[in-house]
Amino acid sequence: MSHQNTLEYAREMDAKDPLRKFRDAFHFPNFHEKEVVYFTGNSLGLQPKSTQSYIQEELDAWAKYGVEGHFMAKKPWFSYHEFLTEKAAKVVGAKPEEVVITHSLTTNLHLLMVSFYRPTGNRTKILCEAKAFPSDAYALESQVKFHGLDIEKDLIEVAPREGEHLIREEDILSAIEEAGDTLAMVMIGGVNYYTGQLFDMKKITEAGHAVGATVGFDLAHAAGNINLKLHDWGMDFAAWCGYKYLNSSPGGVSGMFVHERHANRPDLPRFAGWWGYDKETRFQMEPGFKPMYGAEGWQLSNAPVLGMAAHLASLDIFDEAGMDRIGAKRDVLTAYLEHVIDDISERNADRCTFEIVTPRDITKRGAQLSILAHGQGKALFDALTEQGVIADWREPNVIRIAPAPLYNSFEDCYRFGQCLEAAIQ
Ligand SMILES: *Cc1c(COP(=O)(O)O)cnc(C)c1O
């Protein structure tokens, strides 16, 4: 398809977009007097207009029933998380028993690593990507120290090669092979938050398993973005947050995936709480922890219902739109944005100081483009903000933009280009 950087063409593409009606299902910020170009759905997704009524329903039930809302609310709070499970499982390509919505992302990563990072004997190492998201880096570091091990020796970071921005998958695979039987766990971001690079999770999982390690992924930038098939890819565990592409409120609830093969593993060490206890006998409050079957066995606490209600509002939209259609639009929309940026970059070659570092190959990325700004990076970003673009600046020199297929339009991409061109001039 040959795209054109014109308003007319962008509007034609919008008119043909089968998901165009969903734009109207979201609140768009307009604190710049005019409506902004919102390209930060990878950081905080926009608020669905339906969210308020989902939360209001629970506030009303609380007002009306008090504690009895646990059983008498239209969606009883006692099992509120169950209303989300199937829809969330569809978004990530898992069986419902493999998924639970609970806690926050970093909490979930720790809870899962307590079970799946079990250094023993010579097998002590964790393999991760260099420049992982800071929270993940701290989580991994503290897990290694928690076991009395040494991060210099036991944390292997795979970095891009000298002079390159992306990590070569072959380097991850060979590092796994090289670590061999010293490798306890592989833990990588499925989509790198900084570059937008998508990794082949199936291949990495197979490589980790081949040397006897467990394999987990942080899917913060993949859930609701990439067409995931967690069950088929076979990873041991994964976690993601609900507030990026999944639009489920700031700091909103997170998802956990534990592969079916671990569903009935009371032998796995875990940090337990009452909500992970066998549901039928939970309130007999017997001593001795009996975990629930599947991912639910990793829950600690009863559901934070207001946050869950926000997540449910968004999952209902995902359910209606469907990940297949979302993925199809994602690829065309991101390619169009890329075309617009390339066009501007070519026409302003004399003063242009930026490049796209996200993979050009659409099978190696999702809905994010990371623009590496040489020299005047922050100035370019500030000028974009001035023009009404909400993008994301990451030190030292990357502007991240994410056209979210559910609510961003081709016209947004065209408008972004206009702002970019004004900013560099
Ligand atoms: C957004 C993000 C987080 C945030 O974790 P919280 O516990 O929700 O604050 C962690 N890891 C990655 C990779 C992220 O992108």
Tab-separated table of C-alpha atoms and ligand atoms in Angstrom:
chain	number	residue	atom	x	y	z
A	1	MET	CA	0.000	0.000	0.000
A	2	SER	CA	1.427	3.388	-0.842
A	3	HIS	CA	0.333	5.952	1.742
A	4	GLN	CA	0.033	9.700	1.216
A	5	ASN	CA	0.811	12.385	3.727
A	6	THR	CA	-2.339	14.425	3.037
A	7	LEU	CA	-5.403	15.272	5.062
A	8	GLU	CA	-7.668	13.992	2.310
A	9	TYR	CA	-5.975	10.590	2.257
A	10	ALA	CA	-6.000	10.326	6.071
A	11	ARG	CA	-9.735	11.039	6.104
A	12	GLU	CA	-10.334	8.450	3.402
A	13	MET	CA	-8.516	5.869	5.526
A	14	ASP	CA	-10.608	6.838	8.558
A	15	ALA	CA	-13.814	6.476	6.566
A	16	LYS	CA	-12.782	2.899	5.660
A	17	ASP	CA	-11.723	1.990	9.221
A	18	PRO	CA	-14.014	-0.710	10.674
A	19	LEU	CA	-13.097	0.406	14.219
A	20	ARG	CA	-13.752	4.128	13.668
A	21	LYS	CA	-16.809	4.236	15.922
A	22	PHE	CA	-14.712	3.342	18.987
A	23	ARG	CA	-12.952	6.721	18.948
A	24	ASP	CA	-16.189	8.185	20.158
A	25	ALA	CA	-16.275	5.779	23.105
A	26	PHE	CA	-13.350	7.623	24.763
A	27	HIS	CA	-12.817	10.964	26.442
A	28	PHE	CA	-10.138	12.981	24.636
A	29	PRO	CA	-8.166	15.536	26.646
A	30	ASN	CA	-8.327	19.050	25.216
A	31	PHE	CA	-6.358	21.173	27.628
A	32	HIS	CA	-4.487	22.803	24.762
A	33	GLU	CA	-7.638	24.719	23.734
A	34	LYS	CA	-7.982	22.449	20.724
A	35	GLU	CA	-8.232	18.678	20.928
A	36	VAL	CA	-4.778	17.208	21.433
A	37	VAL	CA	-3.125	14.476	19.394
A	38	TYR	CA	-3.019	11.816	22.100
A	39	PHE	CA	-0.212	9.371	21.390
A	40	THR	CA	0.476	8.108	24.908
A	41	GLY	CA	-1.906	5.169	25.126
A	42	ASN	CA	1.240	3.130	25.869
A	43	SER	CA	1.661	5.077	29.087
A	44	LEU	CA	-1.887	5.804	30.200
A	45	GLY	CA	-4.777	4.770	27.974
A	46	LEU	CA	-7.698	7.161	27.603
A	47	GLN	CA	-10.807	6.898	29.728
A	48	PRO	CA	-13.717	5.057	28.135
A	49	LYS	CA	-16.910	7.088	28.454
A	50	SER	CA	-18.549	3.982	29.941
A	51	THR	CA	-16.089	3.756	32.862
A	52	GLN	CA	-18.032	6.158	35.018
A	53	SER	CA	-21.227	4.098	34.941
A	54	TYR	CA	-19.359	0.859	35.732
A	55	ILE	CA	-17.827	2.496	38.812
A	56	GLN	CA	-21.078	4.238	39.730
A	57	GLU	CA	-22.847	0.882	39.751
A	58	GLU	CA	-20.503	-0.344	42.498
A	59	LEU	CA	-20.708	2.914	44.449
A	60	ASP	CA	-24.496	2.584	44.375
A	61	ALA	CA	-24.319	-1.036	45.517
A	62	TRP	CA	-22.006	-0.025	48.366
A	63	ALA	CA	-24.402	2.756	49.393
A	64	LYS	CA	-27.400	0.469	49.186
A	65	TYR	CA	-26.045	-2.781	50.653
A	66	GLY	CA	-22.913	-1.969	52.640
A	67	VAL	CA	-21.049	-5.182	53.333
A	68	GLU	CA	-23.890	-7.242	51.858
A	69	GLY	CA	-22.786	-5.997	48.453
A	70	HIS	CA	-20.327	-8.896	48.519
A	71	PHE	CA	-23.296	-11.114	47.736
A	72	MET	CA	-26.219	-8.820	46.868
A	73	ALA	CA	-24.625	-6.444	44.348
A	74	LYS	CA	-25.646	-7.143	40.772
A	75	LYS	CA	-22.051	-8.227	40.243
A	76	PRO	CA	-21.274	-9.661	43.684
A	77	TRP	CA	-17.920	-8.388	44.971
A	78	PHE	CA	-17.053	-11.752	46.488
A	79	SER	CA	-16.244	-13.062	43.027
A	80	TYR	CA	-15.934	-9.756	41.172
A	81	HIS	CA	-12.617	-10.683	39.556
A	82	GLU	CA	-14.359	-13.581	37.823
A	83	PHE	CA	-16.314	-11.144	35.652
A	84	LEU	CA	-13.027	-10.073	34.085
A	85	THR	CA	-11.224	-13.363	33.667
A	86	GLU	CA	-12.613	-14.652	30.391
A	87	LYS	CA	-12.397	-11.308	28.620
A	88	ALA	CA	-8.841	-10.714	29.818
A	89	ALA	CA	-7.880	-14.272	28.817
A	90	LYS	CA	-9.135	-13.565	25.278
A	91	VAL	CA	-7.038	-10.410	25.048
A	92	VAL	CA	-3.848	-12.338	25.902
A	93	GLY	CA	-4.636	-15.643	24.189
A	94	ALA	CA	-4.874	-17.794	27.302
A	95	LYS	CA	-7.300	-20.223	28.886
A	96	PRO	CA	-9.445	-18.621	31.585
A	97	GLU	CA	-7.892	-20.808	34.306
A	98	GLU	CA	-4.502	-19.395	33.340
A	99	VAL	CA	-5.463	-15.777	34.020
A	100	VAL	CA	-6.390	-13.718	37.042
A	101	ILE	CA	-6.851	-9.979	37.425
A	102	THR	CA	-5.485	-8.747	40.725
A	103	HIS	CA	-2.959	-6.433	42.448
A	104	SER	CA	-0.593	-4.205	40.496
A	105	LEU	CA	2.057	-5.145	37.966
A	106	THR	CA	5.270	-5.021	39.976
A	107	THR	CA	3.544	-6.811	42.861
A	108	ASN	CA	2.464	-9.557	40.490
A	109	LEU	CA	5.931	-9.920	39.001
A	110	HIS	CA	7.341	-10.435	42.491
A	111	LEU	CA	4.653	-12.937	43.452
A	112	LEU	CA	5.305	-14.919	40.285
A	113	MET	CA	9.072	-14.819	40.700
A	114	VAL	CA	8.732	-16.126	44.236
A	115	SER	CA	7.335	-19.253	42.604
A	116	PHE	CA	9.299	-19.402	39.373
A	117	TYR	CA	12.727	-18.079	40.308
A	118	ARG	CA	14.031	-20.888	42.457
A	119	PRO	CA	17.812	-20.763	42.312
A	120	THR	CA	19.318	-24.090	43.363
A	121	GLY	CA	22.891	-25.401	43.292
A	122	ASN	CA	24.668	-24.134	40.208
A	123	ARG	CA	21.441	-22.931	38.578
A	124	THR	CA	21.169	-19.390	39.910
A	125	LYS	CA	21.071	-16.936	37.023
A	126	ILE	CA	18.398	-14.673	35.613
A	127	LEU	CA	18.593	-13.524	32.006
A	128	CYS	CA	16.892	-10.239	31.122
A	129	GLU	CA	17.192	-7.438	28.592
A	130	ALA	CA	19.551	-4.530	29.229
A	131	LYS	CA	17.731	-1.264	29.934
A	132	ALA	CA	14.633	-3.058	31.156
A	133	PHE	CA	11.879	-0.827	32.569
A	134	PRO	CA	13.253	0.521	35.874
A	135	SER	CA	10.645	-1.205	38.037
A	136	ASP	CA	11.497	-4.545	36.419
A	137	ALA	CA	15.208	-3.936	36.858
A	138	TYR	CA	14.693	-3.204	40.572
A	139	ALA	CA	12.412	-6.215	40.951
A	140	LEU	CA	14.965	-8.537	39.367
A	141	GLU	CA	17.837	-7.096	41.357
A	142	SER	CA	15.945	-7.475	44.617
A	143	GLN	CA	14.923	-11.039	43.784
A	144	VAL	CA	18.554	-11.992	43.235
A	145	LYS	CA	19.562	-10.338	46.518
A	146	PHE	CA	16.615	-11.896	48.316
A	147	HIS	CA	18.177	-15.282	47.606
A	148	GLY	CA	21.533	-14.072	48.932
A	149	LEU	CA	23.041	-14.026	45.437
A	150	ASP	CA	25.210	-11.544	43.620
A	151	ILE	CA	23.745	-9.326	40.875
A	152	GLU	CA	27.161	-8.977	39.200
A	153	LYS	CA	27.294	-12.691	38.667
A	154	ASP	CA	23.685	-13.815	38.607
A	155	LEU	CA	21.946	-11.189	36.495
A	156	ILE	CA	22.758	-11.538	32.798
A	157	GLU	CA	21.699	-8.561	30.683
A	158	VAL	CA	21.512	-8.911	26.917
A	159	ALA	CA	22.222	-5.541	25.296
A	160	PRO	CA	22.140	-4.220	21.734
A	161	ARG	CA	25.459	-4.587	19.940
A	162	GLU	CA	27.832	-1.637	19.833
A	163	GLY	CA	26.355	1.096	17.634
A	164	GLU	CA	22.916	-0.565	17.424
A	165	HIS	CA	19.640	0.347	19.146
A	166	LEU	CA	17.782	-2.944	19.080
A	167	ILE	CA	18.615	-6.229	20.738
A	168	ARG	CA	19.226	-8.993	18.245
A	169	GLU	CA	17.042	-11.961	19.013
A	170	GLU	CA	19.887	-14.311	18.045
A	171	ASP	CA	21.938	-12.713	20.853
A	172	ILE	CA	19.217	-13.514	23.398
A	173	LEU	CA	19.007	-17.083	22.168
A	174	SER	CA	22.758	-17.608	22.229
A	175	ALA	CA	23.065	-16.026	25.693
A	176	ILE	CA	20.452	-18.489	26.943
A	177	GLU	CA	22.320	-21.382	25.398
A	178	GLU	CA	25.609	-20.179	26.768
A	179	ALA	CA	24.231	-19.829	30.308
A	180	GLY	CA	22.927	-23.395	29.945
A	181	ASP	CA	22.424	-25.180	33.241
A	182	THR	CA	23.403	-22.104	35.278
A	183	LEU	CA	20.240	-20.363	34.072
A	184	ALA	CA	17.315	-20.436	36.513
A	185	MET	CA	14.938	-17.997	34.797
A	186	VAL	CA	14.462	-15.832	31.719
A	187	MET	CA	12.419	-12.665	32.333
A	188	ILE	CA	12.013	-10.175	29.484
A	189	GLY	CA	9.613	-7.446	28.422
A	190	GLY	CA	7.595	-8.902	25.516
A	191	VAL	CA	7.672	-5.446	23.918
A	192	ASN	CA	10.566	-3.268	25.039
A	193	TYR	CA	9.113	-0.126	26.564
A	194	TYR	CA	11.888	2.117	25.222
A	195	THR	CA	12.325	1.013	21.624
A	196	GLY	CA	8.976	-0.674	21.003
A	197	GLN	CA	10.785	-3.826	19.855
A	198	LEU	CA	8.630	-6.965	19.972
A	199	PHE	CA	10.429	-10.194	20.834
A	200	ASP	CA	9.583	-13.658	19.596
A	201	MET	CA	8.212	-14.961	22.864
A	202	LYS	CA	7.652	-18.476	21.583
A	203	LYS	CA	11.261	-18.877	20.466
A	204	ILE	CA	12.650	-17.380	23.677
A	205	THR	CA	10.391	-19.651	25.736
A	206	GLU	CA	11.551	-22.718	23.839
A	207	ALA	CA	15.193	-21.724	24.219
A	208	GLY	CA	14.778	-21.147	27.977
A	209	HIS	CA	12.993	-24.436	28.466
A	210	ALA	CA	15.619	-26.263	26.406
A	211	VAL	CA	18.248	-25.410	29.027
A	212	GLY	CA	15.909	-26.178	31.924
A	213	ALA	CA	15.083	-22.582	32.947
A	214	THR	CA	11.664	-21.121	33.663
A	215	VAL	CA	10.491	-18.320	31.373
A	216	GLY	CA	8.345	-15.293	32.146
A	217	PHE	CA	7.434	-12.068	30.381
A	218	ASP	CA	6.423	-8.596	31.414
A	219	LEU	CA	3.633	-7.703	29.004
A	220	ALA	CA	2.978	-4.125	30.151
A	221	HIS	CA	3.561	-2.886	26.594
A	222	ALA	CA	2.130	-5.943	24.874
A	223	ALA	CA	-1.289	-6.563	26.459
A	224	GLY	CA	-4.025	-4.955	24.381
A	225	ASN	CA	-1.408	-4.121	21.749
A	226	ILE	CA	0.042	-7.380	20.391
A	227	ASN	CA	-1.984	-10.423	19.308
A	228	LEU	CA	-0.724	-12.623	22.098
A	229	LYS	CA	-1.023	-16.414	22.313
A	230	LEU	CA	0.309	-17.012	25.793
A	231	HIS	CA	-1.014	-20.533	26.164
A	232	ASP	CA	0.407	-21.736	22.848
A	233	TRP	CA	3.721	-19.966	23.321
A	234	GLY	CA	4.119	-21.948	26.515
A	235	MET	CA	5.841	-19.460	28.820
A	236	ASP	CA	5.571	-20.313	32.517
A	237	PHE	CA	4.233	-16.959	33.648
A	238	ALA	CA	3.507	-13.385	32.613
A	239	ALA	CA	2.072	-10.189	34.069
A	240	TRP	CA	0.833	-6.915	32.632
A	241	CYS	CA	-0.805	-3.726	33.815
A	242	GLY	CA	-4.307	-2.651	32.914
A	243	TYR	CA	-3.715	1.050	32.429
A	244	LYS	CA	-1.609	1.301	29.267
A	245	TYR	CA	-3.200	-0.061	26.075
A	246	LEU	CA	-5.936	-1.506	28.286
A	247	ASN	CA	-7.298	1.883	29.386
A	248	SER	CA	-8.242	0.825	32.894
A	249	SER	CA	-7.466	3.882	35.048
A	250	PRO	CA	-4.223	5.275	36.480
A	251	GLY	CA	-2.440	2.658	38.572
A	252	GLY	CA	-5.283	0.271	37.735
A	253	VAL	CA	-5.339	-3.463	38.307
A	254	SER	CA	-2.948	-5.902	36.688
A	255	GLY	CA	-3.211	-9.315	35.047
A	256	MET	CA	-1.312	-12.503	35.780
A	257	PHE	CA	-0.830	-15.535	33.583
A	258	VAL	CA	0.332	-18.877	34.904
A	259	HIS	CA	0.531	-21.651	32.326
A	260	GLU	CA	-1.873	-24.555	32.695
A	261	ARG	CA	1.001	-26.954	33.380
A	262	HIS	CA	1.429	-25.211	36.759
A	263	ALA	CA	-2.302	-24.972	37.524
A	264	ASN	CA	-2.307	-27.739	40.061
A	265	ARG	CA	1.027	-27.264	41.812
A	266	PRO	CA	0.441	-26.871	45.550
A	267	ASP	CA	4.128	-27.832	45.854
A	268	LEU	CA	5.263	-24.540	44.256
A	269	PRO	CA	6.455	-22.113	46.923
A	270	ARG	CA	4.423	-18.939	46.932
A	271	PHE	CA	3.587	-15.963	49.065
A	272	ALA	CA	0.002	-16.687	49.963
A	273	GLY	CA	-3.060	-14.763	51.050
A	274	TRP	CA	-6.676	-15.683	51.718
A	275	TRP	CA	-7.965	-14.910	48.207
A	276	GLY	CA	-5.691	-17.578	46.744
A	277	TYR	CA	-7.191	-20.144	49.086
A	278	ASP	CA	-9.566	-22.796	47.833
A	279	LYS	CA	-12.810	-20.886	47.324
A	280	GLU	CA	-15.177	-23.535	48.624
A	281	THR	CA	-13.585	-23.654	52.057
A	282	ARG	CA	-12.038	-20.165	52.274
A	283	PHE	CA	-14.335	-18.984	55.018
A	284	GLN	CA	-13.805	-21.975	57.251
A	285	MET	CA	-10.513	-20.176	57.932
A	286	GLU	CA	-8.648	-23.420	58.545
A	287	PRO	CA	-4.901	-23.299	59.133
A	288	GLY	CA	-2.747	-24.616	56.264
A	289	PHE	CA	-2.852	-22.967	52.841
A	290	LYS	CA	-4.684	-24.793	50.052
A	291	PRO	CA	-4.172	-22.892	46.774
A	292	MET	CA	-6.931	-22.551	44.229
A	293	TYR	CA	-6.495	-24.266	40.889
A	294	GLY	CA	-4.786	-22.131	38.244
A	295	ALA	CA	-3.714	-18.496	38.291
A	296	GLU	CA	-6.294	-17.655	40.968
A	297	GLY	CA	-4.075	-19.487	43.425
A	298	TRP	CA	-1.651	-16.534	43.290
A	299	GLN	CA	-4.196	-13.982	44.537
A	300	LEU	CA	-3.564	-12.471	47.933
A	301	SER	CA	-6.439	-10.130	48.547
A	302	ASN	CA	-10.085	-9.547	47.842
A	303	ALA	CA	-10.784	-7.502	44.747
A	304	PRO	CA	-10.365	-3.702	44.731
A	305	VAL	CA	-13.787	-3.438	43.130
A	306	LEU	CA	-13.680	0.185	41.907
A	307	GLY	CA	-10.459	-0.404	39.990
A	308	MET	CA	-11.809	-3.702	38.709
A	309	ALA	CA	-14.965	-1.951	37.497
A	310	ALA	CA	-12.840	0.435	35.424
A	311	HIS	CA	-10.992	-2.547	33.964
A	312	LEU	CA	-14.245	-4.316	33.148
A	313	ALA	CA	-15.537	-1.256	31.277
A	314	SER	CA	-12.467	-1.365	29.057
A	315	LEU	CA	-12.427	-5.151	28.618
A	316	ASP	CA	-16.010	-4.950	27.365
A	317	ILE	CA	-14.815	-2.591	24.638
A	318	PHE	CA	-11.955	-4.940	23.739
A	319	ASP	CA	-14.419	-7.779	23.631
A	320	GLU	CA	-16.617	-5.942	21.180
A	321	ALA	CA	-13.777	-4.691	18.985
A	322	GLY	CA	-11.829	-7.976	19.082
A	323	MET	CA	-8.038	-8.300	19.097
A	324	ASP	CA	-7.996	-9.462	15.448
A	325	ARG	CA	-9.469	-6.209	14.205
A	326	ILE	CA	-7.413	-4.173	16.673
A	327	GLY	CA	-4.221	-5.878	15.467
A	328	ALA	CA	-5.097	-5.349	11.807
A	329	LYS	CA	-5.690	-1.634	12.336
A	330	ARG	CA	-2.593	-1.332	14.526
A	331	ASP	CA	-0.336	-2.444	11.686
A	332	VAL	CA	-1.812	-0.109	9.067
A	333	LEU	CA	-2.098	2.875	11.417
A	334	THR	CA	1.475	2.521	12.690
A	335	ALA	CA	2.770	2.075	9.140
A	336	TYR	CA	0.920	5.239	8.146
A	337	LEU	CA	2.446	7.203	11.007
A	338	GLU	CA	5.844	5.876	9.982
A	339	HIS	CA	5.199	7.018	6.412
A	340	VAL	CA	4.243	10.509	7.589
A	341	ILE	CA	7.415	10.797	9.693
A	342	ASP	CA	9.631	9.489	6.882
A	343	ASP	CA	8.052	11.916	4.433
A	344	ILE	CA	8.790	14.875	6.704
A	345	SER	CA	12.249	13.622	7.451
A	346	GLU	CA	13.041	13.342	3.694
A	347	ARG	CA	11.651	16.736	2.815
A	348	ASN	CA	13.599	18.401	5.640
A	349	ALA	CA	16.778	16.404	5.277
A	350	ASP	CA	18.953	19.483	5.835
A	351	ARG	CA	17.661	20.203	9.323
A	352	CYS	CA	16.347	16.841	10.366
A	353	THR	CA	17.993	15.307	13.388
A	354	PHE	CA	15.818	12.356	14.239
A	355	GLU	CA	15.381	8.716	13.269
A	356	ILE	CA	12.890	5.962	14.048
A	357	VAL	CA	14.623	3.263	16.100
A	358	THR	CA	11.625	0.931	16.405
A	359	PRO	CA	11.894	-2.028	14.013
A	360	ARG	CA	10.700	-1.256	10.469
A	361	ASP	CA	9.423	-4.824	10.221
A	362	ILE	CA	5.770	-4.777	11.339
A	363	THR	CA	6.054	-8.293	12.754
A	364	LYS	CA	8.680	-6.979	15.200
A	365	ARG	CA	6.695	-4.137	16.724
A	366	GLY	CA	3.281	-3.092	17.956
A	367	ALA	CA	1.634	0.328	18.024
A	368	GLN	CA	4.672	2.287	19.196
A	369	LEU	CA	7.300	4.239	17.307
A	370	SER	CA	10.313	5.516	19.212
A	371	ILE	CA	11.985	8.495	17.667
A	372	LEU	CA	15.603	8.994	18.556
A	373	ALA	CA	16.259	12.712	18.560
A	374	HIS	CA	19.903	13.627	18.138
A	375	GLY	CA	21.128	16.889	19.577
A	376	GLN	CA	18.046	19.006	20.218
A	377	GLY	CA	15.866	16.129	21.408
A	378	LYS	CA	14.166	17.753	24.371
A	379	ALA	CA	13.659	20.971	22.412
A	380	LEU	CA	11.899	19.033	19.649
A	381	PHE	CA	9.733	17.292	22.207
A	382	ASP	CA	8.827	20.566	23.911
A	383	ALA	CA	7.932	22.105	20.548
A	384	LEU	CA	5.667	19.128	19.807
A	385	THR	CA	3.961	19.546	23.166
A	386	GLU	CA	3.502	23.221	22.365
A	387	GLN	CA	1.720	22.180	19.155
A	388	GLY	CA	-0.733	20.017	21.098
A	389	VAL	CA	0.866	16.576	20.811
A	390	ILE	CA	0.824	14.464	23.951
A	391	ALA	CA	3.825	12.185	23.514
A	392	ASP	CA	6.299	10.701	25.931
A	393	TRP	CA	9.871	11.802	26.542
A	394	ARG	CA	12.361	9.304	27.905
A	395	GLU	CA	15.860	10.244	28.914
A	396	PRO	CA	18.327	10.490	27.394
A	397	ASN	CA	16.884	11.173	23.928
A	398	VAL	CA	13.805	9.232	22.871
A	399	ILE	CA	10.324	10.476	21.993
A	400	ARG	CA	7.832	7.644	22.171
A	401	ILE	CA	4.555	7.867	20.313
A	402	ALA	CA	1.837	5.240	20.222
A	403	PRO	CA	-1.186	5.434	17.935
A	404	ALA	CA	-3.674	3.296	19.868
A	405	PRO	CA	-5.809	1.479	17.298
A	406	LEU	CA	-8.969	1.624	19.412
A	407	TYR	CA	-9.208	5.401	19.462
A	408	ASN	CA	-6.505	7.012	17.348
A	409	SER	CA	-7.263	7.922	13.766
A	410	PHE	CA	-5.312	8.302	10.549
A	411	GLU	CA	-6.080	11.995	10.818
A	412	ASP	CA	-4.263	12.014	14.189
A	413	CYS	CA	-1.185	10.676	12.380
A	414	TYR	CA	-1.490	13.340	9.698
A	415	ARG	CA	-1.920	16.052	12.354
A	416	PHE	CA	1.088	14.725	14.228
A	417	GLY	CA	3.108	15.155	11.028
A	418	GLN	CA	1.950	18.746	10.690
A	419	CYS	CA	2.998	19.437	14.286
A	420	LEU	CA	6.342	17.704	13.766
A	421	GLU	CA	7.045	19.741	10.662
A	422	ALA	CA	6.156	22.965	12.468
A	423	ALA	CA	8.330	21.909	15.395
A	424	ILE	CA	11.477	21.334	13.333
A	425	GLN	CA	11.038	24.666	11.518
B	1	LIG	C1	4.424	0.473	33.097
B	1	LIG	C2	5.368	-0.585	33.457
B	1	LIG	C3	5.521	-0.983	34.786
B	1	LIG	C4	4.751	-0.285	35.895
B	1	LIG	O1	4.590	-1.099	37.000
B	1	LIG	P1	3.509	-0.739	38.141
B	1	LIG	O2	3.753	-1.761	39.146
B	1	LIG	O3	2.153	-0.813	37.496
B	1	LIG	O4	3.789	0.659	38.595
B	1	LIG	C5	6.401	-2.019	35.065
B	1	LIG	N1	7.110	-2.625	34.073
B	1	LIG	C6	6.986	-2.261	32.779
B	1	LIG	C7	7.763	-2.959	31.709
B	1	LIG	C8	6.120	-1.223	32.441
B	1	LIG	O5	6.025	-0.847	31.171
